[in-house]
Short mmCIF file of C-alpha atoms in Angstrom, two decimals:
data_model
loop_
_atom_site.label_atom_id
_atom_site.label_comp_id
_atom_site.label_asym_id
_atom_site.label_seq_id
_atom_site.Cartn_x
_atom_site.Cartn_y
_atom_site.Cartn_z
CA UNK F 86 -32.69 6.51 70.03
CA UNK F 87 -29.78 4.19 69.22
CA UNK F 88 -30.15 2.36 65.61
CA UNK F 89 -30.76 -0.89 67.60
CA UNK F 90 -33.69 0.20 69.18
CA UNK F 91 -34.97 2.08 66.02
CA UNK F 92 -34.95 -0.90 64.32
CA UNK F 93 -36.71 -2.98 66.90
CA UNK F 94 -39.43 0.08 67.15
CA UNK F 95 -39.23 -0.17 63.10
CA UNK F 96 -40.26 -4.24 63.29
CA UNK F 97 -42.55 -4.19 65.98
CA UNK F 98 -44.84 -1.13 64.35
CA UNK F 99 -45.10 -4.18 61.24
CA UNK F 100 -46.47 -7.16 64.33
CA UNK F 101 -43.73 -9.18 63.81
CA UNK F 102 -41.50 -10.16 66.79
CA UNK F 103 -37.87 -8.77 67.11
CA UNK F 104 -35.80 -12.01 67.36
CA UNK F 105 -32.37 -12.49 68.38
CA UNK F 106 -31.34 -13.94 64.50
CA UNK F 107 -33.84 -11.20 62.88
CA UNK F 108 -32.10 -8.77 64.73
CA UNK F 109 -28.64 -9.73 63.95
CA UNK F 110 -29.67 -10.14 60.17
CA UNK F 111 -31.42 -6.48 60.30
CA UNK F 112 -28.32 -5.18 61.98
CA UNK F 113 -25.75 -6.79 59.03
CA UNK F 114 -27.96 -5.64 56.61
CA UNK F 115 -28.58 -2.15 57.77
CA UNK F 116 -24.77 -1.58 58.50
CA UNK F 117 -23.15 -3.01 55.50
CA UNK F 118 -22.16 -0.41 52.98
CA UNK F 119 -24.11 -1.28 50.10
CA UNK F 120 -25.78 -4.49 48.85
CA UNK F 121 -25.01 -7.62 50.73
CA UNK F 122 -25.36 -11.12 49.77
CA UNK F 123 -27.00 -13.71 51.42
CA UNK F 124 -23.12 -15.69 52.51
CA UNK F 125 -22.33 -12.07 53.42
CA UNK F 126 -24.91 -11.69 55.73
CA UNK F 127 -25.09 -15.06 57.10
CA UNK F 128 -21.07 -14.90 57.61
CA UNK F 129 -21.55 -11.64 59.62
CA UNK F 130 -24.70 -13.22 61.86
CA UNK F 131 -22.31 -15.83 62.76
CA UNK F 132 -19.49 -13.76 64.63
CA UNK F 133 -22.51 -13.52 67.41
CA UNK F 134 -24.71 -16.50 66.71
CA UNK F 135 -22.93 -19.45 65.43
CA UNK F 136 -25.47 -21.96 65.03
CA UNK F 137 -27.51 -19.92 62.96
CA UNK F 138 -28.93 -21.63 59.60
CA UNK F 139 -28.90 -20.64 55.82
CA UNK F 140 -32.75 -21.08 56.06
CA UNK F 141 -33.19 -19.03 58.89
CA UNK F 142 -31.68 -16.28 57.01
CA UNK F 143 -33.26 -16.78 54.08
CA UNK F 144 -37.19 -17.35 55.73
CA UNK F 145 -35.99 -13.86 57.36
CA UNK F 146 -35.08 -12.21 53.87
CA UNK F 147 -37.94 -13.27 52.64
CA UNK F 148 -40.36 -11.73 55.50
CA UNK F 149 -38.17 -8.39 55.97
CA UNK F 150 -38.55 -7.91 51.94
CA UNK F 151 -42.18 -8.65 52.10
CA UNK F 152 -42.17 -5.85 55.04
CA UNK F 153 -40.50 -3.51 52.54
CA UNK F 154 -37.94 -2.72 55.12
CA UNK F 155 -34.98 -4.40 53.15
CA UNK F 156 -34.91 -4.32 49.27
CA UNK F 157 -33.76 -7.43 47.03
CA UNK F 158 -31.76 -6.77 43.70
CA UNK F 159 -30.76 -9.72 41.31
CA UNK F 160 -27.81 -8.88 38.90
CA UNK F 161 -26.83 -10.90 36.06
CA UNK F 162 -29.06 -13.94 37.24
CA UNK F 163 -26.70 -13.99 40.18
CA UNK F 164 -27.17 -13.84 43.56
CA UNK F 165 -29.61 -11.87 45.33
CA UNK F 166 -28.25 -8.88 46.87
CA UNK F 167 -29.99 -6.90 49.80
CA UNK F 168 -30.26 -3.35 51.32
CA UNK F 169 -31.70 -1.78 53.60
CA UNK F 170 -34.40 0.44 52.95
CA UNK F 171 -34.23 3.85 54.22
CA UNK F 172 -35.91 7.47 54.27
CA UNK F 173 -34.32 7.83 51.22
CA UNK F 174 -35.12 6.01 48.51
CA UNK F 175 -32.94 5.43 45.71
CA UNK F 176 -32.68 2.93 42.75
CA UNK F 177 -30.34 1.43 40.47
CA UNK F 178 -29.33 1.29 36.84
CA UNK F 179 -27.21 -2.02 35.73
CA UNK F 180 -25.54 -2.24 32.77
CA UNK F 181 -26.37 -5.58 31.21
CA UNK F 182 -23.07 -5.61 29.36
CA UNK F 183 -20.37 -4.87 32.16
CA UNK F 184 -22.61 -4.83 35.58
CA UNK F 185 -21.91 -1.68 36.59
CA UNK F 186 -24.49 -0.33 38.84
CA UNK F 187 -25.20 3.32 39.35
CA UNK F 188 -27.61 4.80 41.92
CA UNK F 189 -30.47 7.40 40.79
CA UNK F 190 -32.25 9.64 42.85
CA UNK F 191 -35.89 8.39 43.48
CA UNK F 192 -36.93 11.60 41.92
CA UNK F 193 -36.38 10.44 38.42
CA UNK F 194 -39.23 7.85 39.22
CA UNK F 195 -41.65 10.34 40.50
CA UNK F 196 -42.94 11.83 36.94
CA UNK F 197 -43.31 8.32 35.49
CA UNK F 198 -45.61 7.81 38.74
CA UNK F 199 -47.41 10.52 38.84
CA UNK F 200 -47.75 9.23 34.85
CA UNK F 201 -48.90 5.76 35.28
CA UNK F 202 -51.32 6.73 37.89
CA UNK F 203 -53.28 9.41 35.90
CA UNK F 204 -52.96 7.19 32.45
CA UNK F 205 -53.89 4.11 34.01
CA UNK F 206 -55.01 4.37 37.87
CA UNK F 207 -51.75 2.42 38.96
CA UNK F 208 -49.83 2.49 41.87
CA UNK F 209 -46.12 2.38 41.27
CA UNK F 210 -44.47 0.45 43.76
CA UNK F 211 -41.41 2.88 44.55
CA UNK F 212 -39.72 1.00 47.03
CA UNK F 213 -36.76 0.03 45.08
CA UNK F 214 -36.57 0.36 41.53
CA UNK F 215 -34.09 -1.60 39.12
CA UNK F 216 -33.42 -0.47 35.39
CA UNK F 217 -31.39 -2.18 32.91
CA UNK F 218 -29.46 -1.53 29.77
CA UNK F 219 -26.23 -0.44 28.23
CA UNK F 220 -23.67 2.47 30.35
CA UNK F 221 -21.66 4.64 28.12
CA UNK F 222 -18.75 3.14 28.64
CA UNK F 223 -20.04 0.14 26.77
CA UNK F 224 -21.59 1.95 24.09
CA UNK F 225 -18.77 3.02 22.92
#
């Protein structure tokens, strides 16, 4: 199955509909290499559909987010930043001196899980996990 079609099968299995600017939007998101912003995105939607609007994008953010199939990060009170969400789940650590970001496993979540949910019967929403504080570098 091609990755267009996957992710048509992906949004359809939610009861959304697959259209034209949602696909286009997926398709920027899911091909970028890394975290996109929202000018980023829009700017890449354009080169096939030029009319499209900064709300359109951003209503469609919002809902694909809310669907958990693309993940939102905020850095430094900046701009959002999104990525797609795949099989396998990773997370980030930003360092709130320098903004470096560094990817971790998903397993380093998975004890404080299992954790919260035996100490306090609480479901630890996994999806995309963001930690701050200081690298090495800056510690130094």
């Amino acid at each position: 199955m091609s990755c267009e079609a996957t992710t048509i099968a992906i949004v359809k299995n939610t009861g959304h509909r697959m259209t034209p600017q949602r696909l286009l939007i997926l398709s920027a998101i899911r091909h970028a290499n890394g975290h996109v912003t929202v000018s980023q995105i829009g700017s890449r939607v354009r080169e096939s559909y030029p009319t499209i609007d900064v709300s359109t994008v951003y209503r469609n953010l919002t809902t694909l987010r809310d669907l958990r199939l693309v993940s939102e990060t905020r850095i430094d009170g900046g701009e959002s930043q999104y990525e797609w969400i795949d099989q396998d789940k990773h997370h980030h650590i930003i360092c709130r001196n320098c903004s470096a970001i560094v990817q971790i496993d998903d397993t380093y979540l998975e004890s404080l899980a299992q954790s919260l949910m035996k100490d306090y019967d609480f479901t630890l929403d996994t999806d995309h996990f963001t930690i701050h504080g200081v690298c090495a570098t800056c510690l130094k």
